[in-house]
Amino acid sequence: MPAHPQLNRNGELRHLLSTEGLPRDVLLHIMDTAQGFMSFGEREVKKVPLLRGKSVFNLFFENSTRTRTTFEIAAQRLSADVFNLDIQRSSTSKGESLLDTIANLEAMDADIFVVRHGQSGAPFLIASHVPRHVHVVNAGDGRHAHPTQGLLDMMTIRHYKRDFSALTVAIVGDIVHSRVARSDIHALTTLGVPEVRAVGPKTLVPADLQQLGVRVCHDIEQGLRDADVVIALRLQNERMAGGLLPSASEFHMMYGLTPDRLRLARRDAIVMHPGPINRGVELDSSVADGPQSVILPQVRFGIAVRMAVLSIVANTGA
Ligand code: CP
């Protein structure tokens, strides 16, 4: 596979597979395009014909509320024909391979595949097998990457903080199993954020995460102090082998985001979370629903970001 399988020879976005290795100008182009779609929700007619005649297939092999729904809304607002494959009722249950499923959907004239899969690398595999006119967008693969979440997080930060160049961003919780953390870290460092902290216990934030350009903090107070942005993450129990934590309540006691702890961050700090949230584990309800929380605006930004990604890849040549 080429070094940057998501870019064409002109450096344009052909697939979106990861924020890792995406140049700053590509990240900014997606965010600027998304900015233009931000007001769509308030329009009487919430549609533009940018993807008219194109077929977008949503293939969610793993559960989703936010990503799946906002991709569907985004594709519909772009006037695409949208097909949601019901994986539970599909022939995957009869042993059909992923690539055979893709080949059959290609025969139905698919233009874009939006793929969520439990196996890290599944969207890369698909991208390396589709014909040149077909595009693949990663909607989350295993613990590897969730690039549209990373991009909507960057949109949210830019909206509230304007400039990346003087920020301290604290990512708190289960970082080792989190595809969101990985996508955020790559995007934040590429956009020039000077201090990105990974905060949590040694079992969930190993020291070698420093290789990604982050400062590892096992002390929650140090991790939160003077942060401009706090990103809380869910314990990814479905990806834990077990024995990494005594219990969820112990995690909350040691690392949960409470109003008292949040006061260590800057007074105007924003609190983010990709969802789904587990109230009383990674954050208290009073923080999730409090004045510094931008968790629901993140979801709204997700529609605009996904409109931007779909419209950009659909118009990129091989
Ligand atoms: N943030 C996120 O990926 O949520 P869903 O699993 O609901 O799509």
Coordinates of C-alpha atoms and ligand atoms in Angstrom, one line a residue:
M1 CA 0.0 0.0 0.0
P2 CA 1.4 3.5 -0.8
A3 CA 2.6 5.7 2.2
H4 CA -0.4 8.0 2.0
P5 CA -3.2 5.7 0.6
Q6 CA -5.8 8.4 1.3
L7 CA -4.3 11.1 -1.0
N8 CA -4.0 11.1 -4.8
R9 CA -0.9 12.0 -6.7
N10 CA -1.8 15.7 -6.4
G11 CA -2.1 15.5 -2.6
E12 CA -5.9 15.7 -2.6
L13 CA -8.1 13.6 -0.4
R14 CA -9.4 10.5 -2.3
H15 CA -10.3 8.4 0.8
L16 CA -10.4 9.5 4.5
L17 CA -8.8 6.7 6.5
S18 CA -6.9 8.4 9.3
T19 CA -5.8 11.9 10.5
E20 CA -2.2 10.4 10.8
G21 CA -0.1 11.8 8.0
L22 CA -2.8 14.2 6.7
P23 CA -1.0 17.5 5.9
R24 CA -2.1 20.6 7.8
D25 CA -3.5 22.2 4.6
V26 CA -5.8 19.1 4.0
L27 CA -7.1 19.3 7.6
L28 CA -7.8 23.0 7.2
H29 CA -9.4 22.5 3.8
I30 CA -11.9 20.0 5.3
M31 CA -12.6 22.3 8.3
D32 CA -13.0 25.4 6.1
T33 CA -15.4 23.5 3.8
A34 CA -17.3 22.3 6.9
Q35 CA -17.6 25.9 8.1
G36 CA -19.5 26.7 4.9
F37 CA -22.0 23.9 5.8
M38 CA -22.5 25.0 9.4
S39 CA -25.6 27.1 8.8
F40 CA -27.5 24.4 6.8
G41 CA -29.4 23.1 9.8
E42 CA -31.2 26.5 10.1
R43 CA -32.2 26.6 6.4
E44 CA -35.8 25.9 5.3
V45 CA -34.4 23.7 2.5
K46 CA -31.5 21.8 4.0
K47 CA -30.1 20.4 0.8
V48 CA -27.5 21.1 -1.9
P49 CA -27.1 19.0 -5.1
L50 CA -23.3 18.4 -4.6
L51 CA -23.7 14.6 -4.5
R52 CA -26.8 14.2 -6.7
G53 CA -26.7 10.9 -8.5
K54 CA -24.0 9.5 -6.2
S55 CA -24.7 6.4 -4.1
V56 CA -23.3 6.4 -0.5
F57 CA -23.3 3.0 1.3
N58 CA -23.2 3.1 5.1
L59 CA -21.6 -0.1 6.3
F60 CA -21.6 -0.2 10.1
F61 CA -20.3 -3.5 11.3
E62 CA -20.1 -2.0 14.8
N63 CA -22.9 -0.2 16.7
S64 CA -23.2 3.6 16.4
T65 CA -25.6 6.4 17.2
R66 CA -23.9 9.6 16.4
T67 CA -21.5 8.7 13.5
R68 CA -24.0 6.6 11.6
T69 CA -26.9 9.1 11.9
T70 CA -24.8 12.2 11.1
F71 CA -23.2 10.5 8.1
E72 CA -26.7 9.7 6.8
I73 CA -27.9 13.2 7.4
A74 CA -24.8 14.6 5.8
A75 CA -25.2 12.4 2.7
Q76 CA -28.9 13.3 2.4
R77 CA -28.2 17.0 2.7
L78 CA -25.8 16.6 -0.2
S79 CA -28.6 15.0 -2.2
A80 CA -26.9 11.6 -2.4
D81 CA -28.8 8.3 -2.6
V82 CA -28.1 6.7 0.8
F83 CA -28.1 3.0 1.6
N84 CA -27.7 1.7 5.1
L85 CA -26.7 -2.0 5.0
D86 CA -28.3 -3.9 7.9
I87 CA -25.3 -5.9 8.9
Q88 CA -27.3 -8.2 11.2
R89 CA -29.5 -9.2 8.3
S90 CA -26.8 -9.2 5.7
S91 CA -25.0 -12.2 4.2
T92 CA -22.0 -11.5 6.5
S93 CA -23.8 -13.8 8.9
K94 CA -23.6 -16.6 6.2
G95 CA -19.8 -16.3 6.0
E96 CA -19.4 -13.8 3.2
S97 CA -16.1 -12.1 3.4
L98 CA -15.7 -8.3 3.8
L99 CA -14.2 -7.9 0.3
D100 CA -16.8 -10.1 -1.3
T101 CA -19.5 -7.9 0.3
I102 CA -17.8 -4.8 -1.0
A103 CA -17.4 -6.3 -4.5
N104 CA -21.1 -7.0 -4.6
L105 CA -22.0 -3.5 -3.5
E106 CA -19.7 -2.1 -6.1
A107 CA -21.7 -4.1 -8.7
M108 CA -24.7 -2.0 -7.4
D109 CA -22.8 1.2 -8.5
A110 CA -21.6 2.3 -5.1
D111 CA -19.6 5.6 -5.2
I112 CA -18.7 6.0 -1.5
F113 CA -18.4 3.5 1.3
V114 CA -18.6 4.8 4.8
V115 CA -17.2 2.0 7.0
R116 CA -17.2 1.3 10.7
H117 CA -15.5 -2.0 11.7
G118 CA -14.3 -3.6 14.9
Q119 CA -11.1 -4.7 13.1
S120 CA -8.3 -2.0 12.9
G121 CA -7.4 -1.6 9.3
A122 CA -10.6 -2.8 7.7
P123 CA -11.3 0.5 5.9
F124 CA -7.6 0.5 4.6
L125 CA -8.1 -3.0 3.2
I126 CA -11.3 -1.9 1.4
A127 CA -9.6 1.2 0.1
S128 CA -6.8 -0.8 -1.4
H129 CA -9.2 -3.0 -3.3
V130 CA -11.9 -0.6 -4.7
P131 CA -11.7 0.8 -8.2
R132 CA -10.3 4.3 -8.7
H133 CA -13.7 6.0 -8.9
V134 CA -14.9 4.6 -5.5
H135 CA -14.1 6.4 -2.2
V136 CA -13.8 5.0 1.3
V137 CA -14.4 7.0 4.5
N138 CA -13.4 5.5 7.8
A139 CA -16.1 5.9 10.4
G140 CA -14.0 4.2 13.1
D141 CA -11.9 1.0 12.9
G142 CA -11.0 -0.9 16.1
R143 CA -8.8 1.0 18.3
H144 CA -7.0 2.5 15.4
A145 CA -8.7 5.7 14.0
H146 CA -11.9 7.7 13.9
P147 CA -10.9 10.6 11.6
T148 CA -14.2 12.3 11.2
Q149 CA -14.5 12.4 15.0
G150 CA -11.0 13.9 15.2
L151 CA -12.0 16.5 12.6
L152 CA -15.2 17.4 14.3
D153 CA -13.3 17.8 17.5
M154 CA -10.9 20.2 15.8
M155 CA -13.9 22.1 14.4
T156 CA -15.3 22.4 17.9
I157 CA -11.9 23.6 19.4
R158 CA -11.5 26.1 16.6
H159 CA -15.0 27.4 17.1
Y160 CA -14.6 28.0 20.8
K161 CA -10.9 28.8 21.0
R162 CA -10.2 30.4 17.5
D163 CA -6.5 29.6 17.4
F164 CA -4.6 26.3 18.0
S165 CA -1.2 27.9 18.6
A166 CA -1.3 28.6 22.3
L167 CA -3.6 25.8 23.6
T168 CA -3.2 23.2 26.3
V169 CA -5.4 20.2 25.5
A170 CA -5.9 17.5 28.1
I171 CA -7.3 14.1 26.9
V172 CA -8.4 12.2 30.0
G173 CA -9.3 8.5 30.4
D174 CA -8.8 5.3 28.5
I175 CA -6.4 6.5 25.8
V176 CA -4.7 3.2 24.9
H177 CA -7.9 1.7 23.6
S178 CA -9.3 4.9 22.0
R179 CA -9.3 5.5 18.3
V180 CA -10.7 9.0 19.0
A181 CA -7.6 9.9 21.2
R182 CA -5.3 8.7 18.4
S183 CA -7.1 10.7 15.8
D184 CA -7.3 13.8 18.0
I185 CA -3.6 13.6 18.9
H186 CA -2.5 13.4 15.3
A187 CA -4.7 16.3 14.3
L188 CA -3.8 18.5 17.3
T189 CA -0.1 18.1 16.8
T190 CA -0.4 18.7 13.0
L191 CA -2.4 21.9 13.7
G192 CA 0.3 23.1 16.0
V193 CA -1.1 22.7 19.5
P194 CA 1.9 23.2 21.7
E195 CA 0.8 21.0 24.7
V196 CA -1.3 17.9 24.3
R197 CA -1.6 15.9 27.5
A198 CA -2.6 12.2 27.9
V199 CA -4.1 11.8 31.4
G200 CA -5.0 8.6 33.1
P201 CA -3.7 5.5 34.9
K202 CA -0.5 3.7 33.7
T203 CA -2.6 0.8 32.4
L204 CA -4.6 3.1 30.1
V205 CA -2.0 5.7 29.4
P206 CA 1.3 3.9 28.9
A207 CA 4.5 6.0 28.8
D208 CA 5.3 5.1 25.1
L209 CA 2.3 7.3 24.1
Q210 CA 4.9 10.1 24.4
Q211 CA 6.1 8.9 20.9
L212 CA 2.9 10.5 19.6
G213 CA 4.1 13.9 20.8
V214 CA 2.0 14.1 24.0
R215 CA 2.9 14.7 27.6
V216 CA 1.9 11.7 29.7
C217 CA 0.3 12.6 33.1
H218 CA -0.7 10.0 35.6
D219 CA -1.7 12.6 38.1
I220 CA -5.2 14.0 37.3
E221 CA -4.5 17.4 39.0
Q222 CA -1.3 17.9 37.0
G223 CA -3.1 16.8 33.9
L224 CA -6.0 19.3 34.2
R225 CA -4.1 22.3 35.6
D226 CA -4.5 25.3 33.3
A227 CA -6.0 23.3 30.4
D228 CA -7.9 25.2 27.8
V229 CA -9.7 22.1 26.5
V230 CA -10.5 18.9 28.4
I231 CA -11.5 15.9 26.3
A232 CA -13.0 13.1 28.5
L233 CA -13.0 9.6 27.1
R234 CA -15.2 6.5 27.9
L235 CA -13.7 3.4 29.3
Q236 CA -13.6 1.1 26.2
N237 CA -14.7 -2.0 28.1
E238 CA -15.4 -3.8 24.8
R239 CA -11.7 -3.5 23.9
M240 CA -10.1 -4.2 27.3
A241 CA -8.6 -7.7 27.9
G242 CA -9.6 -7.3 31.6
G243 CA -7.6 -6.6 34.8
L244 CA -6.6 -3.1 33.6
L245 CA -8.8 -1.3 36.2
P246 CA -10.1 -2.4 39.6
S247 CA -13.6 -1.0 38.9
A248 CA -15.5 1.8 37.1
S249 CA -16.2 3.5 40.5
E250 CA -12.5 3.4 41.4
F251 CA -11.7 5.0 38.0
H252 CA -14.2 7.7 38.8
M253 CA -12.6 8.3 42.2
M254 CA -9.1 8.6 40.7
Y255 CA -9.8 10.2 37.3
G256 CA -13.4 11.2 37.0
L257 CA -14.1 14.7 35.8
T258 CA -15.9 16.4 38.8
P259 CA -16.7 20.1 39.2
D260 CA -13.9 20.4 41.7
R261 CA -11.3 18.9 39.4
L262 CA -12.6 21.0 36.4
R263 CA -11.8 24.1 38.5
L264 CA -8.1 23.3 38.0
A265 CA -8.5 24.0 34.3
R266 CA -8.8 27.5 32.9
R267 CA -12.0 29.3 33.8
D268 CA -13.0 29.3 30.2
A269 CA -12.0 25.7 29.5
I270 CA -14.4 23.7 27.3
V271 CA -15.3 20.1 28.1
M272 CA -15.6 17.7 25.2
H273 CA -16.5 14.0 24.9
P274 CA -17.1 12.0 21.7
G275 CA -20.0 10.0 23.3
P276 CA -21.5 7.8 24.3
I277 CA -20.9 9.2 27.8
N278 CA -21.0 7.1 31.0
R279 CA -22.3 9.5 33.7
G280 CA -20.7 9.0 37.0
V281 CA -17.7 7.2 35.5
E282 CA -15.5 9.4 33.3
L283 CA -17.5 12.5 34.2
D284 CA -20.2 13.7 36.5
S285 CA -23.6 14.7 35.2
S286 CA -23.1 18.2 36.5
V287 CA -20.0 18.5 34.3
A288 CA -21.6 16.8 31.2
D289 CA -24.6 19.1 31.4
G290 CA -22.7 22.2 32.8
P291 CA -21.9 25.5 31.2
Q292 CA -18.5 24.5 30.0
S293 CA -19.7 21.3 28.2
V294 CA -19.8 21.5 24.4
I295 CA -20.6 17.8 24.0
L296 CA -23.9 18.4 22.1
P297 CA -22.4 21.1 19.8
Q298 CA -19.7 18.5 18.9
V299 CA -22.5 16.3 17.5
R300 CA -23.8 19.3 15.4
F301 CA -20.4 20.0 14.0
G302 CA -20.2 16.4 13.0
I303 CA -22.9 16.9 10.4
A304 CA -21.0 19.7 8.7
V305 CA -17.6 17.9 8.9
R306 CA -19.1 14.7 7.3
M307 CA -20.8 16.8 4.6
A308 CA -17.4 18.3 3.9
V309 CA -15.6 15.0 3.8
L310 CA -18.2 13.3 1.5
S311 CA -18.2 16.3 -0.9
I312 CA -14.4 16.6 -1.0
V313 CA -13.7 12.9 -1.6
A314 CA -16.5 12.6 -4.2
N315 CA -14.9 15.3 -6.2
T316 CA -11.3 14.1 -6.0
G317 CA -9.9 12.3 -9.0
A318 CA -7.7 9.2 -8.9
Ligands
CP1 N1 -18.5 9.3 18.8 C1 -18.9 8.1 18.3 O1 -18.3 7.5 17.5 O2 -20.2 7.8 18.7 P1 -21.0 6.6 18.0 O3 -20.3 5.3 18.5 O4 -22.4 6.7 18.6 O5 -21.0 6.7 16.6

